mmCIF file of C-alpha atoms (C1' of nucleotides) in Angstrom:
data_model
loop_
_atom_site.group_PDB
_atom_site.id
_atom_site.type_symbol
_atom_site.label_atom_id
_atom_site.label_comp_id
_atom_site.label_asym_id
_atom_site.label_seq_id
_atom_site.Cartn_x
_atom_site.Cartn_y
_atom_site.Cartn_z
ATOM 1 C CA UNK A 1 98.026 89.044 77.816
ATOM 2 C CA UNK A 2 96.504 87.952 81.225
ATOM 3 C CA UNK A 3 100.058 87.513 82.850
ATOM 4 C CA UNK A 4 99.833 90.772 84.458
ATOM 5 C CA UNK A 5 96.417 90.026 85.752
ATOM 6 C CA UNK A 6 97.458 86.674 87.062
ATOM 7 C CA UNK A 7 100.475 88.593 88.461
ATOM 8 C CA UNK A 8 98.946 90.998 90.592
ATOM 9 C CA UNK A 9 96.492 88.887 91.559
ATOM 10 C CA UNK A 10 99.494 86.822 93.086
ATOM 11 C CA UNK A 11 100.697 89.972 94.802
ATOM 12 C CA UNK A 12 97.533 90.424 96.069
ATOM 13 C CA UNK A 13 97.272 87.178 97.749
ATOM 14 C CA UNK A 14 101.244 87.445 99.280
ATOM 15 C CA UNK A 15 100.588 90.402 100.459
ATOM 16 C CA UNK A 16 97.924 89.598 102.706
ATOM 17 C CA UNK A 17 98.631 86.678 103.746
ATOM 18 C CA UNK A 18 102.869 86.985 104.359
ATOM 19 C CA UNK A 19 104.250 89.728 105.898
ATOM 20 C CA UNK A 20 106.369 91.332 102.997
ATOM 21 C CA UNK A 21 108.523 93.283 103.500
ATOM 22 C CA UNK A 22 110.140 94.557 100.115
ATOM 23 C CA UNK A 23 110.078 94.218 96.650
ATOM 24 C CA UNK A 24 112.988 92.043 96.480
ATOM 25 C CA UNK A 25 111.538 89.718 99.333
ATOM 26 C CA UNK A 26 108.136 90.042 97.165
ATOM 27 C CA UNK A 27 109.924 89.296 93.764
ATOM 28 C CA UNK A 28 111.385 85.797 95.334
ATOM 29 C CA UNK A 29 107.796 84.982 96.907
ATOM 30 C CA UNK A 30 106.729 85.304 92.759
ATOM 31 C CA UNK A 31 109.272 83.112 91.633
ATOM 32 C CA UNK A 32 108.420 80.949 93.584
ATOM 33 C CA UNK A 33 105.168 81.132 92.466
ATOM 34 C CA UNK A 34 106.513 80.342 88.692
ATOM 35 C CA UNK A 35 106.221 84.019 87.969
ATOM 36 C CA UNK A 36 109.259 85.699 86.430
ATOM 37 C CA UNK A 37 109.367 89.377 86.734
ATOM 38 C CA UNK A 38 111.416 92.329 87.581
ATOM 39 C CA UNK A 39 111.886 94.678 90.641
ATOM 40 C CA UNK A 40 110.732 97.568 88.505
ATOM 41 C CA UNK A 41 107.365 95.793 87.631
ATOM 42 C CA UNK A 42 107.093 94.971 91.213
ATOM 43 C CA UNK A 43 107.343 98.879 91.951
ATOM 44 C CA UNK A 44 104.621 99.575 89.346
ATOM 45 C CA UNK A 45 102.523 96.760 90.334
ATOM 46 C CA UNK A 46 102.315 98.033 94.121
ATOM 47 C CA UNK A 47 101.857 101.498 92.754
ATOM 48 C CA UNK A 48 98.818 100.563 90.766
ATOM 49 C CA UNK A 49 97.691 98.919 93.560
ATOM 50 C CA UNK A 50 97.904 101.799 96.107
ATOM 51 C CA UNK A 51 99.620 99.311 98.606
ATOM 52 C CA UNK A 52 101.295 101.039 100.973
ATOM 53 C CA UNK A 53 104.937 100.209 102.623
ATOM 54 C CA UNK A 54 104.524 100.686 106.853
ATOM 55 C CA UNK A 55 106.670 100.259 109.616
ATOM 56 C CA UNK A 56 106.203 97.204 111.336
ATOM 57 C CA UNK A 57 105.657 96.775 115.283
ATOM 58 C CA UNK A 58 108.994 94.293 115.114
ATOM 59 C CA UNK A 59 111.321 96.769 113.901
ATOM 60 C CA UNK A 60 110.724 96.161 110.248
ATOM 61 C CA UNK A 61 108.315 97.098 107.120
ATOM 62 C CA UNK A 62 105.154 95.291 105.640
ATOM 63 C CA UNK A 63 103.685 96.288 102.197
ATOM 64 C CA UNK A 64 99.557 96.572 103.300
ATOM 65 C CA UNK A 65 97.208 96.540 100.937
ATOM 66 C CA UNK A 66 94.982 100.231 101.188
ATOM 67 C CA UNK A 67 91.948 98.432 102.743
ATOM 68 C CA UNK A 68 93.675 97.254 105.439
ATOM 69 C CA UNK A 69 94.867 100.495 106.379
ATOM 70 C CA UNK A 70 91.501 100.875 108.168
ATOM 71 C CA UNK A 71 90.178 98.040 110.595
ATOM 72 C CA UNK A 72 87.885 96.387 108.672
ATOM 73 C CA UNK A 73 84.413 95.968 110.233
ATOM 74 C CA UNK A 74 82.867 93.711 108.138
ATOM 75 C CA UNK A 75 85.268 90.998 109.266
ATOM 76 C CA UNK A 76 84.003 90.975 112.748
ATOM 77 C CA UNK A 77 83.322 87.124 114.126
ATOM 78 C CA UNK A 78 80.913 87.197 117.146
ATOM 79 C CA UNK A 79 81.768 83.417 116.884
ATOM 80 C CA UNK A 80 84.090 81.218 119.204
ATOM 81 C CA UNK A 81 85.791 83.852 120.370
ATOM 82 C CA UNK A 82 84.447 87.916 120.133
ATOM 83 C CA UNK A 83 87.537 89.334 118.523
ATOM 84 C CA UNK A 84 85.065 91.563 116.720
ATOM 85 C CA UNK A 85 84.995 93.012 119.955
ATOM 86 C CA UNK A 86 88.260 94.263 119.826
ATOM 87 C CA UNK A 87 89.417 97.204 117.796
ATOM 88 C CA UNK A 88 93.433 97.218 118.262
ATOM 89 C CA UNK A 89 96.177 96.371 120.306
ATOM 90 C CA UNK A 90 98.755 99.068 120.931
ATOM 91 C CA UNK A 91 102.055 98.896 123.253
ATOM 92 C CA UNK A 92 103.752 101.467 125.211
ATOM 93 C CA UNK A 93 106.796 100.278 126.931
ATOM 94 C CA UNK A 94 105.981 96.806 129.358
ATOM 95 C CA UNK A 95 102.033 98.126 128.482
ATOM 96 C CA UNK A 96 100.292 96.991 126.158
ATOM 97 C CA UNK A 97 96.419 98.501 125.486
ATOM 98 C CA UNK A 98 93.612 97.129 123.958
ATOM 99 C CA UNK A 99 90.865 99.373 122.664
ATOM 100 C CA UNK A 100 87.418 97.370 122.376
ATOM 101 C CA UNK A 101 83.952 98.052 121.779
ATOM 102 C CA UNK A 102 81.984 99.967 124.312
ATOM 103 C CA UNK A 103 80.839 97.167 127.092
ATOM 104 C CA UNK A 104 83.204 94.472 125.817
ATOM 105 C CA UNK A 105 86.622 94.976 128.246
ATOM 106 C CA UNK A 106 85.985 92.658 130.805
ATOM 107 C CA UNK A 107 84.628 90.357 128.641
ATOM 108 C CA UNK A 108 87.487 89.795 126.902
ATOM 109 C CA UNK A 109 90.020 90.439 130.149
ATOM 110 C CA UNK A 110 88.740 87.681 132.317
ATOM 111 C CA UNK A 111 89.008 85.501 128.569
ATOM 112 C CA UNK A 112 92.916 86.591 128.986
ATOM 113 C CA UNK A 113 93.247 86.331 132.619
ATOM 114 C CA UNK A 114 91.463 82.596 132.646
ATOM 115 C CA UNK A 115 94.153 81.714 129.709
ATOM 116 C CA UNK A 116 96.792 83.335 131.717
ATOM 117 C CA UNK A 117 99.336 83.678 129.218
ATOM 118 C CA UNK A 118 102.852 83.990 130.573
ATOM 119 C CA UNK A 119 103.878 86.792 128.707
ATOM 120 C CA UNK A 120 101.004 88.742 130.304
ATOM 121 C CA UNK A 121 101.659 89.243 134.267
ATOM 122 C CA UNK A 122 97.747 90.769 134.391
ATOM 123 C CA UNK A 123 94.852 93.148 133.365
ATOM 124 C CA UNK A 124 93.016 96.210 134.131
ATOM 125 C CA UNK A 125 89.694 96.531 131.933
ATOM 126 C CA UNK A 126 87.580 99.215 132.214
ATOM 127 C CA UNK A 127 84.497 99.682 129.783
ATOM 128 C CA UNK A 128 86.252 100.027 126.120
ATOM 129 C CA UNK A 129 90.046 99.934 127.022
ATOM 130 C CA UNK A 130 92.201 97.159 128.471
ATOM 131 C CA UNK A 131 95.360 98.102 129.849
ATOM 132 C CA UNK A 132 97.662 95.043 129.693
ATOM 133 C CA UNK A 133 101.054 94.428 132.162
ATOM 134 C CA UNK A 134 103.693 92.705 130.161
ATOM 135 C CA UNK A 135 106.530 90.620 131.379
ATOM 136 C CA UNK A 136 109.746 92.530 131.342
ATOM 137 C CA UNK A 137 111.333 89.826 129.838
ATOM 138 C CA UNK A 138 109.673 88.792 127.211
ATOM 139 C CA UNK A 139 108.888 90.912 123.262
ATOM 140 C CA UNK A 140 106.045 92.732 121.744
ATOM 141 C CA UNK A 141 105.969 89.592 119.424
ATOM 142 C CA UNK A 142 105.935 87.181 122.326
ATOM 143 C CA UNK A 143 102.900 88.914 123.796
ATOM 144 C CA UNK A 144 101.278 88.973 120.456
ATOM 145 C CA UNK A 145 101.978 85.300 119.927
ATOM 146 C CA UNK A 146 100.942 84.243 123.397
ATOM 147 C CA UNK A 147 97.605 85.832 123.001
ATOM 148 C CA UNK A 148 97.630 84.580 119.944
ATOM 149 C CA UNK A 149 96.896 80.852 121.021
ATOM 150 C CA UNK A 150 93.419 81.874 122.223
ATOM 151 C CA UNK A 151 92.434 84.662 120.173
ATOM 152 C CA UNK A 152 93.201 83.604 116.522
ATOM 153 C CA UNK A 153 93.618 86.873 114.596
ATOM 154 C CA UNK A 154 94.742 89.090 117.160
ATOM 155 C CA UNK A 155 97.799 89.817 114.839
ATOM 156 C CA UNK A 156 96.075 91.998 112.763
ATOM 157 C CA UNK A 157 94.823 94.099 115.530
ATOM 158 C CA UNK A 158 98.502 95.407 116.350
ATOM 159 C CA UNK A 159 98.448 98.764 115.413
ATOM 160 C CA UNK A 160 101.773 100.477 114.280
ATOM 161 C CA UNK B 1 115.818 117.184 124.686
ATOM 162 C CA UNK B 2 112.299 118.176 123.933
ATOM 163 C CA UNK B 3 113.253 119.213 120.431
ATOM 164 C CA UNK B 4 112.451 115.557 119.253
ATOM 165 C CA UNK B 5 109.226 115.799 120.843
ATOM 166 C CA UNK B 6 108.642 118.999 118.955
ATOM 167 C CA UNK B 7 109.495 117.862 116.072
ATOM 168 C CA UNK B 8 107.453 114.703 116.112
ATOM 169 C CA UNK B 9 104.363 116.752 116.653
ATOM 170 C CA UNK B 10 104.970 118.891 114.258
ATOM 171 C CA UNK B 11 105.989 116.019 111.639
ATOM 172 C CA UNK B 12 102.538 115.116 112.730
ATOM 173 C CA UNK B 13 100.744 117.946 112.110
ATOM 174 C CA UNK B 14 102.509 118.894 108.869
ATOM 175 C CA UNK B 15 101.432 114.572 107.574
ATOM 176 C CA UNK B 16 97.769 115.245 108.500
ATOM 177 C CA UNK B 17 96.862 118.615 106.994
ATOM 178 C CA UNK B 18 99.538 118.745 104.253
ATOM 179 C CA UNK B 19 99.652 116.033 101.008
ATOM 180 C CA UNK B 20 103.605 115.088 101.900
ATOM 181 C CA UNK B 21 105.066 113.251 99.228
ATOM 182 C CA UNK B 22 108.845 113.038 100.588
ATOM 183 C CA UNK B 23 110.572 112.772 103.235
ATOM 184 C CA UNK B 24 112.854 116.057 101.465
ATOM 185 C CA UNK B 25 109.493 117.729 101.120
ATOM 186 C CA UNK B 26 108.605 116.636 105.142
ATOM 187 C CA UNK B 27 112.440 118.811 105.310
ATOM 188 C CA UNK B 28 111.515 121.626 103.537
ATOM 189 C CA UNK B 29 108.213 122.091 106.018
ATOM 190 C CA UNK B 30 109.554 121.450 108.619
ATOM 191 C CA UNK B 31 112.351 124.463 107.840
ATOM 192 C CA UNK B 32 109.900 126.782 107.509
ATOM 193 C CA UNK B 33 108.488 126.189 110.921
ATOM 194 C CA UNK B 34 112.434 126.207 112.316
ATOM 195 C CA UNK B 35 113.172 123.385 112.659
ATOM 196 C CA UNK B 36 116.422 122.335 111.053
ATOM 197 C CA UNK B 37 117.278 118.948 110.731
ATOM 198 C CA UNK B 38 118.455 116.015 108.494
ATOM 199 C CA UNK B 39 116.300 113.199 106.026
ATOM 200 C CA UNK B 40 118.219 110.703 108.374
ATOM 201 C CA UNK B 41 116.264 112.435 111.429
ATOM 202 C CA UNK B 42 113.487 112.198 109.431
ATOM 203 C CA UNK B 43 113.459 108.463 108.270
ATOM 204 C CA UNK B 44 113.904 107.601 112.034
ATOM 205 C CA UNK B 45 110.986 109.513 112.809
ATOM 206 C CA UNK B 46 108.405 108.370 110.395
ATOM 207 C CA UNK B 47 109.621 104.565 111.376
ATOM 208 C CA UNK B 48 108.768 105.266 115.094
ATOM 209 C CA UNK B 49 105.126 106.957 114.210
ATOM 210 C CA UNK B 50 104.521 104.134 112.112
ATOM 211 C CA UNK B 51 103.993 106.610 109.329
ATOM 212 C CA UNK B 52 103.090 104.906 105.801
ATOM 213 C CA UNK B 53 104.086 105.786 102.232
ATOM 214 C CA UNK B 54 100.985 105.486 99.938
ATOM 215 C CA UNK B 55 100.593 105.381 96.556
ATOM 216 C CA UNK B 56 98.008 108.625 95.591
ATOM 217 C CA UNK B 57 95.406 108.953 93.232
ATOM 218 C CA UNK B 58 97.224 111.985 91.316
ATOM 219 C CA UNK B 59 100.248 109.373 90.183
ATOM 220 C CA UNK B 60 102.554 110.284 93.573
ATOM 221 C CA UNK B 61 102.856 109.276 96.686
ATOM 222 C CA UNK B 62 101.663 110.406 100.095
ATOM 223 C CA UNK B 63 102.786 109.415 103.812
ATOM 224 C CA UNK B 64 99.928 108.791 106.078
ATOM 225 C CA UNK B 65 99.557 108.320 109.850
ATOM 226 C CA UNK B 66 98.257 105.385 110.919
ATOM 227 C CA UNK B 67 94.375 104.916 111.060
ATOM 228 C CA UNK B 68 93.655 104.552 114.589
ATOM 229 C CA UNK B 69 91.648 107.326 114.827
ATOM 230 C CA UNK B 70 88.499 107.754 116.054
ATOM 231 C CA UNK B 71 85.254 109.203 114.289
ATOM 232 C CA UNK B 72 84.996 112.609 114.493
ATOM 233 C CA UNK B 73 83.221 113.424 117.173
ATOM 234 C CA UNK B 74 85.880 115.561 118.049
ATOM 235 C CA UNK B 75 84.152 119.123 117.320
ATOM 236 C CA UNK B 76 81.845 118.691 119.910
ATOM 237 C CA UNK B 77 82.152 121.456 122.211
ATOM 238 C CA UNK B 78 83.169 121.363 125.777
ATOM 239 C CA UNK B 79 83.172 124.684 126.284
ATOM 240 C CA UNK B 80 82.466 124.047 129.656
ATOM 241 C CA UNK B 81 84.697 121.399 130.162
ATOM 242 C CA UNK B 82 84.365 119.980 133.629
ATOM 243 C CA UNK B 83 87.763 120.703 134.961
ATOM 244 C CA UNK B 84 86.908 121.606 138.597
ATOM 245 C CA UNK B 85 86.458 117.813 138.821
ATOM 246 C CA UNK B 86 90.280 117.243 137.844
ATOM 247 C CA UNK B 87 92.668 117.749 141.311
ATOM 248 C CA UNK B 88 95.729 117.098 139.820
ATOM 249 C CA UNK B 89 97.976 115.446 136.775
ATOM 250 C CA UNK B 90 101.256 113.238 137.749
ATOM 251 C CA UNK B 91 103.518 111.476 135.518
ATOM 252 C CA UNK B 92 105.604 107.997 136.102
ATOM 253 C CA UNK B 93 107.399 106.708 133.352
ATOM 254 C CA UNK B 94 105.070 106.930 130.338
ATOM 255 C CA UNK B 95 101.718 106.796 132.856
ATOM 256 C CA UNK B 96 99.730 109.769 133.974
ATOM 257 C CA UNK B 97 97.542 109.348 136.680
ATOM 258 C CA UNK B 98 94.551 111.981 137.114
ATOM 259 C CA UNK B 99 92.537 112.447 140.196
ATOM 260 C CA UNK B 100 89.618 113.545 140.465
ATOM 261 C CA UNK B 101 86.742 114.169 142.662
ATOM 262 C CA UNK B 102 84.919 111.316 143.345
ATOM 263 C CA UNK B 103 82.579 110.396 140.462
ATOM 264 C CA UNK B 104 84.441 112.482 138.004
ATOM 265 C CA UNK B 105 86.673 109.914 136.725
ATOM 266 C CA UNK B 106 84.708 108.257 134.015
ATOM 267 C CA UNK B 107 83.549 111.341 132.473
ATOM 268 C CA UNK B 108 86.418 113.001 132.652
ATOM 269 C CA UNK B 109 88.343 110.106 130.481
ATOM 270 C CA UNK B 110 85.445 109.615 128.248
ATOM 271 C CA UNK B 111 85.864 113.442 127.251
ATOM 272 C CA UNK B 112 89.851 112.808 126.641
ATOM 273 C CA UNK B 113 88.742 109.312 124.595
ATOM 274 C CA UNK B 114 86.710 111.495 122.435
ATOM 275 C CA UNK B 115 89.048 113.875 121.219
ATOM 276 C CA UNK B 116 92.074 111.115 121.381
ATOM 277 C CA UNK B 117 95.126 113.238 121.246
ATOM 278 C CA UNK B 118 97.959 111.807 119.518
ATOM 279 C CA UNK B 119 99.973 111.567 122.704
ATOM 280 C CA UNK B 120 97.074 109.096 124.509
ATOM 281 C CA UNK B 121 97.611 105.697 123.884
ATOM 282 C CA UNK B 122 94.289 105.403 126.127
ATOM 283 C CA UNK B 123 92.795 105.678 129.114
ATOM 284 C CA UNK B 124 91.165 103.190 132.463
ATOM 285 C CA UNK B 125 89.103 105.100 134.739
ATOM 286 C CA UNK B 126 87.949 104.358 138.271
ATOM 287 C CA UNK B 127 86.097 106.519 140.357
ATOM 288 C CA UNK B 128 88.356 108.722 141.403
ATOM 289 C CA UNK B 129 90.879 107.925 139.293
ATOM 290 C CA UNK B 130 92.041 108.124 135.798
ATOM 291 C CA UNK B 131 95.240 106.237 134.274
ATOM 292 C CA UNK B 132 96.962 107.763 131.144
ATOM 293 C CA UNK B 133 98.999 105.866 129.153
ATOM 294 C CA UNK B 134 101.090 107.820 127.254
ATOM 295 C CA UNK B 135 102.865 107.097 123.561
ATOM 296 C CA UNK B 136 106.467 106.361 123.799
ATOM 297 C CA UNK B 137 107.502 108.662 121.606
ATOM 298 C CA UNK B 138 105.811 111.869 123.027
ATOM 299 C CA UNK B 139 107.500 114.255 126.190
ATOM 300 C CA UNK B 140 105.340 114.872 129.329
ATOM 301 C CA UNK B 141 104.967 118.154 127.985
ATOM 302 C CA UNK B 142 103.518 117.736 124.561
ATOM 303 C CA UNK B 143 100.949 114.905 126.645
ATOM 304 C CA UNK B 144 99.977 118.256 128.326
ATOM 305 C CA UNK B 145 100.005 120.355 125.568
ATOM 306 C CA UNK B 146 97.832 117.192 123.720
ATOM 307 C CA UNK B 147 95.150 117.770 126.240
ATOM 308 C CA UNK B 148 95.127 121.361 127.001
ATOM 309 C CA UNK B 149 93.887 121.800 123.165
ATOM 310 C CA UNK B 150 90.849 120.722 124.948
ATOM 311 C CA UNK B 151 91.819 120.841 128.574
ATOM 312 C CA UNK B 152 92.275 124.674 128.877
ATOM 313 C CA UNK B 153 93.903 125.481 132.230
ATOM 314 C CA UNK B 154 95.334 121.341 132.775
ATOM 315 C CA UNK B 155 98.735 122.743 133.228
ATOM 316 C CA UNK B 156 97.875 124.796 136.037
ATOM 317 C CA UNK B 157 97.362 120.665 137.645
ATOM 318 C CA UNK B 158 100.403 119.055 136.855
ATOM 319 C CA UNK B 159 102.372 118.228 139.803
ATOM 320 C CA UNK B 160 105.998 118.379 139.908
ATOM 321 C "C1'" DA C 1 134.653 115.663 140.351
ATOM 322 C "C1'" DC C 2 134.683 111.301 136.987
ATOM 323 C "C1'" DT C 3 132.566 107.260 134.649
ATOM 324 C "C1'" DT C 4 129.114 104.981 132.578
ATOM 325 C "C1'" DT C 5 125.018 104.445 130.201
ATOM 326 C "C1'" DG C 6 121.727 105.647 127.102
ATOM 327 C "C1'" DC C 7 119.634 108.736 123.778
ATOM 328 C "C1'" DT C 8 119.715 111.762 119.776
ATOM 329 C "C1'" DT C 9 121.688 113.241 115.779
ATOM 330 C "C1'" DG C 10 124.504 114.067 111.272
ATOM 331 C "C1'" DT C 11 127.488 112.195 107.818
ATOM 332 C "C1'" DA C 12 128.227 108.976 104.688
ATOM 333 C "C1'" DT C 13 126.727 105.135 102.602
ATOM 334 C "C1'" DA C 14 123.929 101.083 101.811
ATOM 335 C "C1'" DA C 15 119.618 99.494 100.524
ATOM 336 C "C1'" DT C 16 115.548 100.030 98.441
ATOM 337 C "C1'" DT C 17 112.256 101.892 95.304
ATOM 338 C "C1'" DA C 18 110.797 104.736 91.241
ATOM 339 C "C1'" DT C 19 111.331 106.130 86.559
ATOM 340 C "C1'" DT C 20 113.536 106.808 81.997
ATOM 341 C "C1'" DC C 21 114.406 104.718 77.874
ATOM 342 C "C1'" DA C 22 114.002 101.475 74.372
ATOM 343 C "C1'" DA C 23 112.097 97.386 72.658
ATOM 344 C "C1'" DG C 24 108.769 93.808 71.778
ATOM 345 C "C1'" DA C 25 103.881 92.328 71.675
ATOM 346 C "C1'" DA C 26 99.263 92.894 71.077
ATOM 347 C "C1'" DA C 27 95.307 95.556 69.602
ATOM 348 C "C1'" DA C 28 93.334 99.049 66.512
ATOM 349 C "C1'" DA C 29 93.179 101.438 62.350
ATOM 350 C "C1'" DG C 30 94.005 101.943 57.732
ATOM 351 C "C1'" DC D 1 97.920 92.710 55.293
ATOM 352 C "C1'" DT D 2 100.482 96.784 56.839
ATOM 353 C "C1'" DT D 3 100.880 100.550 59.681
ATOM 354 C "C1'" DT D 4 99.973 102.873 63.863
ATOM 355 C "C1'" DT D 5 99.051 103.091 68.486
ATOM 356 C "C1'" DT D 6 98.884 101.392 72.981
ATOM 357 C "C1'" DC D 7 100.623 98.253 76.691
ATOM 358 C "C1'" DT D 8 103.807 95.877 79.047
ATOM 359 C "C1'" DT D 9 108.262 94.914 80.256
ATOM 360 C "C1'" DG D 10 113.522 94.728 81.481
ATOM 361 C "C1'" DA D 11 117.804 97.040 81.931
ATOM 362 C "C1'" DA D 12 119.913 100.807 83.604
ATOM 363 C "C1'" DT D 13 119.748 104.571 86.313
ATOM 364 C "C1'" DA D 14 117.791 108.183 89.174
ATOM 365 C "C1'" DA D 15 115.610 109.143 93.282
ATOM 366 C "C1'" DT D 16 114.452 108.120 97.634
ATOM 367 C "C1'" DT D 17 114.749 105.976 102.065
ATOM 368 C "C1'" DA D 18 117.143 103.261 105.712
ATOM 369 C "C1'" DT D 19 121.068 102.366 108.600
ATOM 370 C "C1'" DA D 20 126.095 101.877 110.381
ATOM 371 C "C1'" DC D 21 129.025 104.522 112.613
ATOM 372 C "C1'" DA D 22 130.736 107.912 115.463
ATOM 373 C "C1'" DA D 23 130.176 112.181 117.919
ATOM 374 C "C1'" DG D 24 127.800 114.983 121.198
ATOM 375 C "C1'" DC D 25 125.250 115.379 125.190
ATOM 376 C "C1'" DA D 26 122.635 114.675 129.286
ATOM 377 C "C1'" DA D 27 121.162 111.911 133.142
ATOM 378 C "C1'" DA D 28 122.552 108.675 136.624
ATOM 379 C "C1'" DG D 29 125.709 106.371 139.181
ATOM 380 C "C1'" DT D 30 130.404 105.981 141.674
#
DNA sequence: ACTTTGCTTGTATAATTATTCAAGAAAAAG
DNA sequence: CTTTTTCTTGAATAATTATACAAGCAAAGT
């Protein structure tokens, strides 16, 4: 019986790429998938899979599969943009700070400051950490998505 | 109310040395080190540390903090920690500012980036200068109680 | 003083997740 | 082929976790 197989292989693929952010939510993503299963398989599923439920930095949960628990290194791109120089993003009230790789924080602030996002009112880089001035007005989400535009991927650098 | 603060380190502490598999287990610790509170408390808690449940190898479950931590490096010694170079600690909102004597600054946060105390959401150094951003969830006195576990005597700096 | 505002918490409950139990299906053994 | 064992699953339920609500309290403002 590959159903299983084919099953978590599906939950394997949701989870990563959708934010999910219970079994129930999970369990409609199947059907719609053509897969017809149960909450309780659902809980043994993610069980056998060690993924782990986490609060989100919105206010909510995501399932995460164990490997992305830790930043993955070998998915650093040195291409268009060096993201790989950037370990996480991390907010403390209107602050937001990103930790990079030794050498890289000015790099990567003058990329923000010449983008200027409007969520971001400026920058203070210093040799691994960026310190980042929000705009009162605007979310943790809006940030993220603003910086988003230019740096494709930043999303999974939020920490907590 | 610094009990929350309290209590948040010590839900911390308890998470990363003990295998806690519930949040009525997390209760049961947390009893024996007096502090008496509800799984309600608790649930709020873990949300705002961004504390995971995990499916463990032995069949259960464990909650783990999440991995932003940095290699340990932390058991170098600094016996003779350099803190005739700090002139004094003062808070503003969730910022600490550090000065130092000129030249001081970069070392000085390097040596706090190393050891990365849970309350340190990171650091920007100048030259005389070091900002402190601070995690939301933390008092001004657990930051200083963060970094006199390395900082012996950084109490005697705080201002106010 | 008195409000007001915001934060923290416990109770009770809702929501979610894990497991027990039994049953059906496939594989293994006879 | 028949029996036995092992897997997988759903339904029901147990266990666990999250939250709505209200109370208590402190800081800040009037």
């Amino acid at each position: 019986m590959k159903v299983k197989a084919q099953r978590v292989n599906a939950i394997v693929q949701l989870i990563e790429n959708n934010r999910v952010g219970s079994q129930d939510e999970l369990l409609t993503l199947l059907e719609q998938l053509g897969f017809k299963t149960t909450q309780a398989t659902l809980s043994r599923d993610l069980k056998a899979l060690k993924v782990a439920k986490q609060p989100d930095y919105d206010g909510g949960y995501v399932y995460v599969m164990p490997e992305n628990q830790v930043p993955e290194e070998s998915e650093l791109s040195y291409g268009d943009f060096p993201l790989g120089g950037i370990l996480s993003l991390e907010f403390s009230g209107n602050l937001a700070v990103i930790k990079t790789r030794p050498g890289f924080a000015n790099g990567i602030a003058s990329v923000i400051d010449s983008h200027g996002p409007y969520e971001v009112l400026g920058t203070i880089a210093g040799d691994d950490t960026i310190l980042l001035i929000t705009r009162e007005t605007v979310s943790r989400t809006g940030v993220v998505s603003g910086l988003s535009l230019f740096m494709p991927g930043i999303r999974d650098k939020v920490v907590g």
